[in-house]
């Protein structure tokens, strides 16, 4: 047993030196203090990384099919009334959503930006309770009212019982409603009068769109959009001699749900030109993004980059006044995954910190100690300096 213990003792890689042979120095004490502080700082830094999650990033080809793209928006127009703003969405598959009203909220604003009224739909949606005329003739007793479409009806039996239905019939025909005052339904509903009453007001419009996950656009324009012979036209309800003030502020624009670390570059960005009447254009590149937190909860969302452009509306250019967002989708998907550092990895880093700092401080101490001794020896024999 004694010989085995001796053999084990001979394997000691850390031979001990008697305390009588130790020489403690002031420089060694300072180096020990500094190295201890550095060691503690690095240890707590590593501990913080271990206690908090880290995010790993990957890039993959987006293979998703048949999904919908949710567009959340909040835009303020300080010089455009809610009654004349309409929202349209079009994509390259040919799907069109003109004058979108569902999931959209408009808030009337005064000249100071204070909210006057909040409403779900625009005006022009009210049915006439006491009609004045019957389409194709006089209204008889107990007859059901059928309002005229003023030449835009698809058949003799088609009725337009509200200003909105007349406008819709005109849109289907590709006609512009030049003077709503001659339309009995619009006059009865006070459509034009309400537009005039809101003159000088602003509008905050917010909500969301559910569109196909393909390239497309959506835009805010004064009046109502319609298509004729492949051209994109607008039915401007109230002509303004000085044009329309399309200056605006994008309070929020996001493609999909929020996830930690997302940056939406248009949030809170105002855009005003010297010429307020024109086509404001945003060209957006949408990047599909998947975020997985430490609890394995997956968030499917998107990031985007944007480029702006403004085109002035004048007599020589037939560009439509409004704010247009053109978006395209990237084929690359970004994947973020939250995860904790493994304990063995943390332990390895701590050992590396302690050993590394201890070794480096030992080298520095040895260099300082032997340097001091060499200088002292030269001074004793008078060769220093």
GROMACS .gro file of C-alpha atoms in nm:
model
  385
    1UNK     CA    1   0.000   0.000   0.000
    2UNK     CA    2   0.284   0.236   0.091
    3UNK     CA    3   0.461   0.176  -0.244
    4UNK     CA    4   0.137   0.243  -0.436
    5UNK     CA    5   0.092   0.568  -0.246
    6UNK     CA    6   0.446   0.670  -0.335
    7UNK     CA    7   0.387   0.594  -0.704
    8UNK     CA    8   0.068   0.802  -0.694
    9UNK     CA    9   0.259   1.084  -0.521
   10UNK     CA   10   0.515   1.081  -0.801
   11UNK     CA   11   0.236   1.151  -1.056
   12UNK     CA   12   0.165   1.493  -0.893
   13UNK     CA   13   0.193   1.753  -1.170
   14UNK     CA   14   0.176   2.036  -0.917
   15UNK     CA   15   0.480   2.000  -0.688
   16UNK     CA   16   0.450   2.211  -0.374
   17UNK     CA   17   0.715   2.463  -0.268
   18UNK     CA   18   0.792   2.523   0.098
   19UNK     CA   19   0.662   2.854   0.230
   20UNK     CA   20   1.014   2.949   0.333
   21UNK     CA   21   1.113   2.980  -0.033
   22UNK     CA   22   0.827   3.211  -0.135
   23UNK     CA   23   0.904   3.576  -0.211
   24UNK     CA   24   0.603   3.808  -0.218
   25UNK     CA   25   0.632   4.143  -0.401
   26UNK     CA   26   0.427   4.460  -0.433
   27UNK     CA   27   0.400   4.420  -0.811
   28UNK     CA   28   0.280   4.063  -0.763
   29UNK     CA   29   0.008   4.184  -0.527
   30UNK     CA   30  -0.111   4.449  -0.776
   31UNK     CA   31  -0.114   4.200  -1.064
   32UNK     CA   32  -0.308   3.951  -0.847
   33UNK     CA   33  -0.567   4.219  -0.758
   34UNK     CA   34  -0.613   4.332  -1.120
   35UNK     CA   35  -0.632   3.974  -1.253
   36UNK     CA   36  -0.892   3.885  -0.986
   37UNK     CA   37  -1.108   4.182  -1.090
   38UNK     CA   38  -1.077   4.086  -1.460
   39UNK     CA   39  -1.162   3.726  -1.373
   40UNK     CA   40  -1.478   3.833  -1.184
   41UNK     CA   41  -1.591   4.064  -1.467
   42UNK     CA   42  -1.550   3.789  -1.726
   43UNK     CA   43  -1.720   3.536  -1.499
   44UNK     CA   44  -2.030   3.752  -1.444
   45UNK     CA   45  -2.041   3.833  -1.816
   46UNK     CA   46  -2.044   3.462  -1.895
   47UNK     CA   47  -2.303   3.401  -1.622
   48UNK     CA   48  -2.532   3.667  -1.771
   49UNK     CA   49  -2.509   3.503  -2.113
   50UNK     CA   50  -2.589   3.168  -1.956
   51UNK     CA   51  -2.894   3.298  -1.767
   52UNK     CA   52  -3.033   3.479  -2.074
   53UNK     CA   53  -3.122   3.325  -2.407
   54UNK     CA   54  -2.930   3.378  -2.729
   55UNK     CA   55  -3.084   3.403  -3.077
   56UNK     CA   56  -2.958   3.186  -3.359
   57UNK     CA   57  -3.021   3.299  -3.718
   58UNK     CA   58  -3.067   3.080  -4.024
   59UNK     CA   59  -3.157   3.143  -4.389
   60UNK     CA   60  -3.372   2.902  -4.588
   61UNK     CA   61  -3.573   2.898  -4.908
   62UNK     CA   62  -3.937   2.985  -4.838
   63UNK     CA   63  -4.141   2.684  -4.952
   64UNK     CA   64  -4.476   2.791  -4.805
   65UNK     CA   65  -4.776   2.778  -5.039
   66UNK     CA   66  -5.131   2.909  -5.031
   67UNK     CA   67  -5.082   3.127  -4.724
   68UNK     CA   68  -5.235   3.468  -4.658
   69UNK     CA   69  -5.040   3.785  -4.588
   70UNK     CA   70  -5.172   4.011  -4.313
   71UNK     CA   71  -5.097   4.382  -4.354
   72UNK     CA   72  -5.146   4.597  -4.042
   73UNK     CA   73  -5.153   4.971  -4.105
   74UNK     CA   74  -5.221   5.300  -3.931
   75UNK     CA   75  -5.192   5.611  -4.150
   76UNK     CA   76  -5.285   5.973  -4.074
   77UNK     CA   77  -5.381   6.227  -4.344
   78UNK     CA   78  -5.389   6.575  -4.185
   79UNK     CA   79  -5.540   6.742  -4.495
   80UNK     CA   80  -5.772   6.477  -4.638
   81UNK     CA   81  -6.126   6.412  -4.510
   82UNK     CA   82  -6.237   6.060  -4.419
   83UNK     CA   83  -6.540   6.080  -4.648
   84UNK     CA   84  -6.330   6.088  -4.964
   85UNK     CA   85  -6.056   5.838  -4.872
   86UNK     CA   86  -6.090   5.488  -5.012
   87UNK     CA   87  -5.860   5.188  -4.975
   88UNK     CA   88  -5.792   4.943  -5.259
   89UNK     CA   89  -5.581   4.625  -5.277
   90UNK     CA   90  -5.467   4.449  -5.594
   91UNK     CA   91  -5.226   4.157  -5.648
   92UNK     CA   92  -5.058   3.996  -5.950
   93UNK     CA   93  -5.297   3.701  -5.940
   94UNK     CA   94  -5.568   3.937  -6.063
   95UNK     CA   95  -5.760   3.960  -5.736
   96UNK     CA   96  -5.893   4.310  -5.666
   97UNK     CA   97  -6.048   4.456  -5.352
   98UNK     CA   98  -6.179   4.804  -5.430
   99UNK     CA   99  -6.301   5.047  -5.165
  100UNK     CA  100  -6.227   4.805  -4.880
  101UNK     CA  101  -6.448   4.866  -4.576
  102UNK     CA  102  -6.427   4.555  -4.357
  103UNK     CA  103  -6.171   4.556  -4.071
  104UNK     CA  104  -6.109   4.926  -4.140
  105UNK     CA  105  -6.170   5.212  -3.894
  106UNK     CA  106  -6.165   5.583  -3.980
  107UNK     CA  107  -6.126   5.864  -3.729
  108UNK     CA  108  -6.212   6.220  -3.825
  109UNK     CA  109  -5.953   6.471  -3.708
  110UNK     CA  110  -5.976   6.847  -3.665
  111UNK     CA  111  -5.703   7.087  -3.777
  112UNK     CA  112  -5.518   7.026  -3.448
  113UNK     CA  113  -5.520   6.649  -3.487
  114UNK     CA  114  -5.788   6.586  -3.224
  115UNK     CA  115  -6.039   6.306  -3.285
  116UNK     CA  116  -6.388   6.428  -3.381
  117UNK     CA  117  -6.557   6.098  -3.465
  118UNK     CA  118  -6.469   5.731  -3.507
  119UNK     CA  119  -6.663   5.515  -3.753
  120UNK     CA  120  -6.637   5.174  -3.909
  121UNK     CA  121  -6.763   5.262  -4.258
  122UNK     CA  122  -6.752   5.563  -4.485
  123UNK     CA  123  -7.062   5.763  -4.567
  124UNK     CA  124  -7.288   5.679  -4.858
  125UNK     CA  125  -7.406   5.349  -4.715
  126UNK     CA  126  -7.750   5.452  -4.591
  127UNK     CA  127  -8.070   5.323  -4.750
  128UNK     CA  128  -8.341   5.571  -4.847
  129UNK     CA  129  -8.642   5.543  -4.622
  130UNK     CA  130  -8.872   5.783  -4.812
  131UNK     CA  131  -8.787   5.756  -5.182
  132UNK     CA  132  -8.898   6.017  -5.433
  133UNK     CA  133  -8.893   5.812  -5.748
  134UNK     CA  134  -8.934   5.466  -5.888
  135UNK     CA  135  -8.702   5.330  -6.151
  136UNK     CA  136  -8.889   5.326  -6.484
  137UNK     CA  137  -9.199   5.503  -6.360
  138UNK     CA  138  -9.403   5.633  -6.075
  139UNK     CA  139  -9.416   5.469  -5.729
  140UNK     CA  140  -9.761   5.317  -5.675
  141UNK     CA  141  -9.931   5.216  -5.350
  142UNK     CA  142  -9.774   4.906  -5.183
  143UNK     CA  143  -9.506   4.887  -5.451
  144UNK     CA  144  -9.152   4.812  -5.342
  145UNK     CA  145  -8.916   5.102  -5.409
  146UNK     CA  146  -8.660   5.047  -5.683
  147UNK     CA  147  -8.421   5.338  -5.730
  148UNK     CA  148  -8.273   5.429  -6.064
  149UNK     CA  149  -7.911   5.345  -6.149
  150UNK     CA  150  -7.908   5.635  -6.398
  151UNK     CA  151  -7.820   5.426  -6.701
  152UNK     CA  152  -7.565   5.204  -6.525
  153UNK     CA  153  -7.805   4.919  -6.451
  154UNK     CA  154  -7.710   4.582  -6.599
  155UNK     CA  155  -8.077   4.489  -6.650
  156UNK     CA  156  -8.418   4.654  -6.632
  157UNK     CA  157  -8.486   4.487  -6.297
  158UNK     CA  158  -8.170   4.616  -6.126
  159UNK     CA  159  -8.226   4.870  -5.849
  160UNK     CA  160  -7.995   5.122  -5.684
  161UNK     CA  161  -8.151   5.225  -5.354
  162UNK     CA  162  -7.853   5.414  -5.209
  163UNK     CA  163  -7.583   5.649  -5.328
  164UNK     CA  164  -7.329   5.373  -5.269
  165UNK     CA  165  -7.520   5.132  -5.494
  166UNK     CA  166  -7.530   5.394  -5.773
  167UNK     CA  167  -7.154   5.448  -5.738
  168UNK     CA  168  -7.099   5.071  -5.746
  169UNK     CA  169  -7.309   5.038  -6.063
  170UNK     CA  170  -7.109   5.318  -6.222
  171UNK     CA  171  -6.784   5.149  -6.120
  172UNK     CA  172  -6.890   4.822  -6.283
  173UNK     CA  173  -6.964   5.011  -6.603
  174UNK     CA  174  -6.629   5.189  -6.584
  175UNK     CA  175  -6.796   5.528  -6.552
  176UNK     CA  176  -6.698   5.817  -6.328
  177UNK     CA  177  -6.967   5.990  -6.122
  178UNK     CA  178  -6.894   6.350  -6.214
  179UNK     CA  179  -7.174   6.521  -6.020
  180UNK     CA  180  -7.333   6.337  -5.724
  181UNK     CA  181  -7.577   6.629  -5.678
  182UNK     CA  182  -7.787   6.508  -5.974
  183UNK     CA  183  -7.820   6.162  -5.816
  184UNK     CA  184  -8.136   6.159  -5.609
  185UNK     CA  185  -8.009   5.893  -5.369
  186UNK     CA  186  -7.690   6.091  -5.297
  187UNK     CA  187  -7.888   6.411  -5.251
  188UNK     CA  188  -8.131   6.245  -5.010
  189UNK     CA  189  -7.848   6.098  -4.803
  190UNK     CA  190  -7.667   6.431  -4.787
  191UNK     CA  191  -7.361   6.266  -4.939
  192UNK     CA  192  -7.203   6.572  -5.100
  193UNK     CA  193  -7.308   6.797  -4.814
  194UNK     CA  194  -7.130   6.572  -4.565
  195UNK     CA  195  -6.820   6.578  -4.783
  196UNK     CA  196  -6.835   6.958  -4.784
  197UNK     CA  197  -6.897   6.968  -4.408
  198UNK     CA  198  -6.576   6.772  -4.353
  199UNK     CA  199  -6.370   7.008  -4.566
  200UNK     CA  200  -6.050   7.109  -4.385
  201UNK     CA  201  -6.052   6.801  -4.164
  202UNK     CA  202  -5.797   6.523  -4.150
  203UNK     CA  203  -5.837   6.150  -4.116
  204UNK     CA  204  -5.668   5.866  -3.932
  205UNK     CA  205  -5.738   5.531  -4.096
  206UNK     CA  206  -5.621   5.203  -3.943
  207UNK     CA  207  -5.696   4.832  -3.957
  208UNK     CA  208  -5.564   4.534  -4.150
  209UNK     CA  209  -5.585   4.358  -4.485
  210UNK     CA  210  -5.575   3.984  -4.554
  211UNK     CA  211  -5.428   3.937  -4.902
  212UNK     CA  212  -5.277   3.654  -5.105
  213UNK     CA  213  -4.910   3.589  -5.033
  214UNK     CA  214  -4.799   3.715  -5.373
  215UNK     CA  215  -4.668   4.047  -5.502
  216UNK     CA  216  -4.926   4.323  -5.509
  217UNK     CA  217  -5.015   4.671  -5.389
  218UNK     CA  218  -5.259   4.862  -5.176
  219UNK     CA  219  -5.326   5.233  -5.184
  220UNK     CA  220  -5.517   5.517  -5.022
  221UNK     CA  221  -5.675   5.752  -5.276
  222UNK     CA  222  -5.931   6.035  -5.275
  223UNK     CA  223  -6.252   5.920  -5.442
  224UNK     CA  224  -6.334   5.573  -5.566
  225UNK     CA  225  -6.119   5.359  -5.794
  226UNK     CA  226  -6.250   5.181  -6.102
  227UNK     CA  227  -6.099   5.016  -6.409
  228UNK     CA  228  -6.179   5.095  -6.768
  229UNK     CA  229  -6.009   4.930  -7.068
  230UNK     CA  230  -5.727   4.812  -6.846
  231UNK     CA  231  -5.659   5.160  -6.704
  232UNK     CA  232  -5.663   5.250  -6.335
  233UNK     CA  233  -5.897   5.549  -6.290
  234UNK     CA  234  -6.045   5.745  -6.001
  235UNK     CA  235  -6.393   5.878  -5.942
  236UNK     CA  236  -6.313   6.209  -5.769
  237UNK     CA  237  -6.632   6.296  -5.585
  238UNK     CA  238  -6.545   6.657  -5.511
  239UNK     CA  239  -6.311   6.834  -5.750
  240UNK     CA  240  -6.055   7.055  -5.575
  241UNK     CA  241  -5.895   7.326  -5.786
  242UNK     CA  242  -5.567   7.318  -5.593
  243UNK     CA  243  -5.558   6.939  -5.591
  244UNK     CA  244  -5.555   6.716  -5.286
  245UNK     CA  245  -5.325   6.742  -4.987
  246UNK     CA  246  -5.186   6.387  -4.980
  247UNK     CA  247  -4.922   6.457  -4.714
  248UNK     CA  248  -4.938   6.183  -4.451
  249UNK     CA  249  -4.771   6.008  -4.161
  250UNK     CA  250  -4.735   5.630  -4.142
  251UNK     CA  251  -4.789   5.562  -3.772
  252UNK     CA  252  -4.750   5.188  -3.820
  253UNK     CA  253  -4.702   4.946  -4.106
  254UNK     CA  254  -4.631   4.579  -4.039
  255UNK     CA  255  -4.659   4.264  -4.248
  256UNK     CA  256  -4.763   4.002  -3.995
  257UNK     CA  257  -4.747   3.969  -3.617
  258UNK     CA  258  -4.497   4.133  -3.386
  259UNK     CA  259  -4.193   3.936  -3.269
  260UNK     CA  260  -3.900   4.044  -3.046
  261UNK     CA  261  -3.643   4.251  -3.228
  262UNK     CA  262  -3.855   4.335  -3.533
  263UNK     CA  263  -3.792   4.679  -3.686
  264UNK     CA  264  -4.058   4.833  -3.912
  265UNK     CA  265  -3.876   5.113  -4.099
  266UNK     CA  266  -4.188   5.321  -4.175
  267UNK     CA  267  -4.328   5.340  -3.821
  268UNK     CA  268  -4.372   5.704  -3.718
  269UNK     CA  269  -4.234   5.842  -4.046
  270UNK     CA  270  -4.404   6.159  -4.184
  271UNK     CA  271  -4.374   6.250  -4.551
  272UNK     CA  272  -4.452   6.597  -4.679
  273UNK     CA  273  -4.346   6.747  -5.013
  274UNK     CA  274  -4.349   7.110  -5.122
  275UNK     CA  275  -4.613   7.004  -5.374
  276UNK     CA  276  -4.877   6.824  -5.166
  277UNK     CA  277  -5.079   6.692  -5.460
  278UNK     CA  278  -4.913   6.389  -5.617
  279UNK     CA  279  -4.846   6.018  -5.605
  280UNK     CA  280  -4.653   5.903  -5.301
  281UNK     CA  281  -4.504   5.562  -5.368
  282UNK     CA  282  -4.344   5.307  -5.135
  283UNK     CA  283  -4.165   5.010  -5.290
  284UNK     CA  284  -4.143   4.737  -5.027
  285UNK     CA  285  -3.945   4.413  -5.020
  286UNK     CA  286  -4.106   4.170  -4.776
  287UNK     CA  287  -3.887   3.901  -4.619
  288UNK     CA  288  -4.076   3.604  -4.462
  289UNK     CA  289  -3.960   3.549  -4.105
  290UNK     CA  290  -4.012   3.273  -3.851
  291UNK     CA  291  -3.941   3.332  -3.482
  292UNK     CA  292  -3.925   3.049  -3.227
  293UNK     CA  293  -3.891   3.140  -2.858
  294UNK     CA  294  -3.741   2.927  -2.580
  295UNK     CA  295  -4.085   2.774  -2.511
  296UNK     CA  296  -4.099   2.649  -2.873
  297UNK     CA  297  -4.378   2.893  -2.958
  298UNK     CA  298  -4.353   2.973  -3.331
  299UNK     CA  299  -4.445   3.317  -3.473
  300UNK     CA  300  -4.486   3.342  -3.851
  301UNK     CA  301  -4.426   3.701  -3.955
  302UNK     CA  302  -4.233   3.923  -4.197
  303UNK     CA  303  -3.969   4.193  -4.209
  304UNK     CA  304  -3.937   4.448  -4.486
  305UNK     CA  305  -3.718   4.714  -4.643
  306UNK     CA  306  -3.859   5.014  -4.829
  307UNK     CA  307  -3.772   5.274  -5.092
  308UNK     CA  308  -3.977   5.594  -5.135
  309UNK     CA  309  -4.063   5.791  -5.447
  310UNK     CA  310  -4.282   6.095  -5.517
  311UNK     CA  311  -4.437   6.188  -5.850
  312UNK     CA  312  -4.598   6.528  -5.887
  313UNK     CA  313  -4.945   6.543  -6.039
  314UNK     CA  314  -4.984   6.807  -6.310
  315UNK     CA  315  -5.146   6.863  -6.648
  316UNK     CA  316  -4.871   6.679  -6.835
  317UNK     CA  317  -4.864   6.370  -6.613
  318UNK     CA  318  -5.175   6.167  -6.555
  319UNK     CA  319  -5.050   6.009  -6.229
  320UNK     CA  320  -5.322   5.954  -5.971
  321UNK     CA  321  -5.307   6.142  -5.640
  322UNK     CA  322  -5.273   5.908  -5.342
  323UNK     CA  323  -5.042   5.696  -5.131
  324UNK     CA  324  -4.938   5.370  -5.298
  325UNK     CA  325  -4.762   5.075  -5.133
  326UNK     CA  326  -4.613   4.824  -5.378
  327UNK     CA  327  -4.484   4.508  -5.212
  328UNK     CA  328  -4.292   4.206  -5.337
  329UNK     CA  329  -4.192   3.889  -5.151
  330UNK     CA  330  -3.841   3.754  -5.108
  331UNK     CA  331  -3.786   3.380  -5.180
  332UNK     CA  332  -3.553   3.359  -4.878
  333UNK     CA  333  -3.695   3.301  -4.530
  334UNK     CA  334  -3.518   3.419  -4.214
  335UNK     CA  335  -3.546   3.189  -3.912
  336UNK     CA  336  -3.473   3.315  -3.559
  337UNK     CA  337  -3.450   3.061  -3.279
  338UNK     CA  338  -3.411   3.147  -2.911
  339UNK     CA  339  -3.209   2.903  -2.702
  340UNK     CA  340  -3.020   2.882  -2.373
  341UNK     CA  341  -2.646   2.816  -2.348
  342UNK     CA  342  -2.575   2.458  -2.232
  343UNK     CA  343  -2.436   2.418  -1.880
  344UNK     CA  344  -2.131   2.222  -2.000
  345UNK     CA  345  -2.054   2.501  -2.244
  346UNK     CA  346  -2.086   2.754  -1.960
  347UNK     CA  347  -1.858   2.545  -1.737
  348UNK     CA  348  -1.599   2.514  -2.014
  349UNK     CA  349  -1.596   2.891  -2.067
  350UNK     CA  350  -1.558   2.957  -1.694
  351UNK     CA  351  -1.262   2.719  -1.673
  352UNK     CA  352  -1.109   2.888  -1.978
  353UNK     CA  353  -1.153   3.229  -1.817
  354UNK     CA  354  -0.998   3.127  -1.483
  355UNK     CA  355  -0.711   2.934  -1.641
  356UNK     CA  356  -0.642   3.192  -1.909
  357UNK     CA  357  -0.638   3.493  -1.676
  358UNK     CA  358  -0.429   3.301  -1.418
  359UNK     CA  359  -0.172   3.198  -1.681
  360UNK     CA  360  -0.145   3.542  -1.842
  361UNK     CA  361  -0.114   3.716  -1.504
  362UNK     CA  362   0.157   3.465  -1.407
  363UNK     CA  363   0.353   3.546  -1.724
  364UNK     CA  364   0.321   3.920  -1.658
  365UNK     CA  365   0.423   3.879  -1.295
  366UNK     CA  366   0.728   3.671  -1.395
  367UNK     CA  367   0.828   3.929  -1.655
  368UNK     CA  368   0.796   4.218  -1.406
  369UNK     CA  369   0.975   4.029  -1.127
  370UNK     CA  370   1.275   3.922  -1.336
  371UNK     CA  371   1.290   4.267  -1.496
  372UNK     CA  372   1.309   4.432  -1.156
  373UNK     CA  373   1.581   4.192  -1.044
  374UNK     CA  374   1.787   4.253  -1.358
  375UNK     CA  375   1.761   4.630  -1.314
  376UNK     CA  376   1.851   4.606  -0.945
  377UNK     CA  377   2.153   4.388  -1.022
  378UNK     CA  378   2.281   4.634  -1.284
  379UNK     CA  379   2.234   4.921  -1.044
  380UNK     CA  380   2.441   4.738  -0.780
  381UNK     CA  381   2.734   4.695  -1.015
  382UNK     CA  382   2.694   5.047  -1.155
  383UNK     CA  383   2.609   4.947  -1.512
  384UNK     CA  384   2.252   5.077  -1.522
  385UNK     CA  385   2.207   5.403  -1.710
   0.00000   0.00000   0.00000
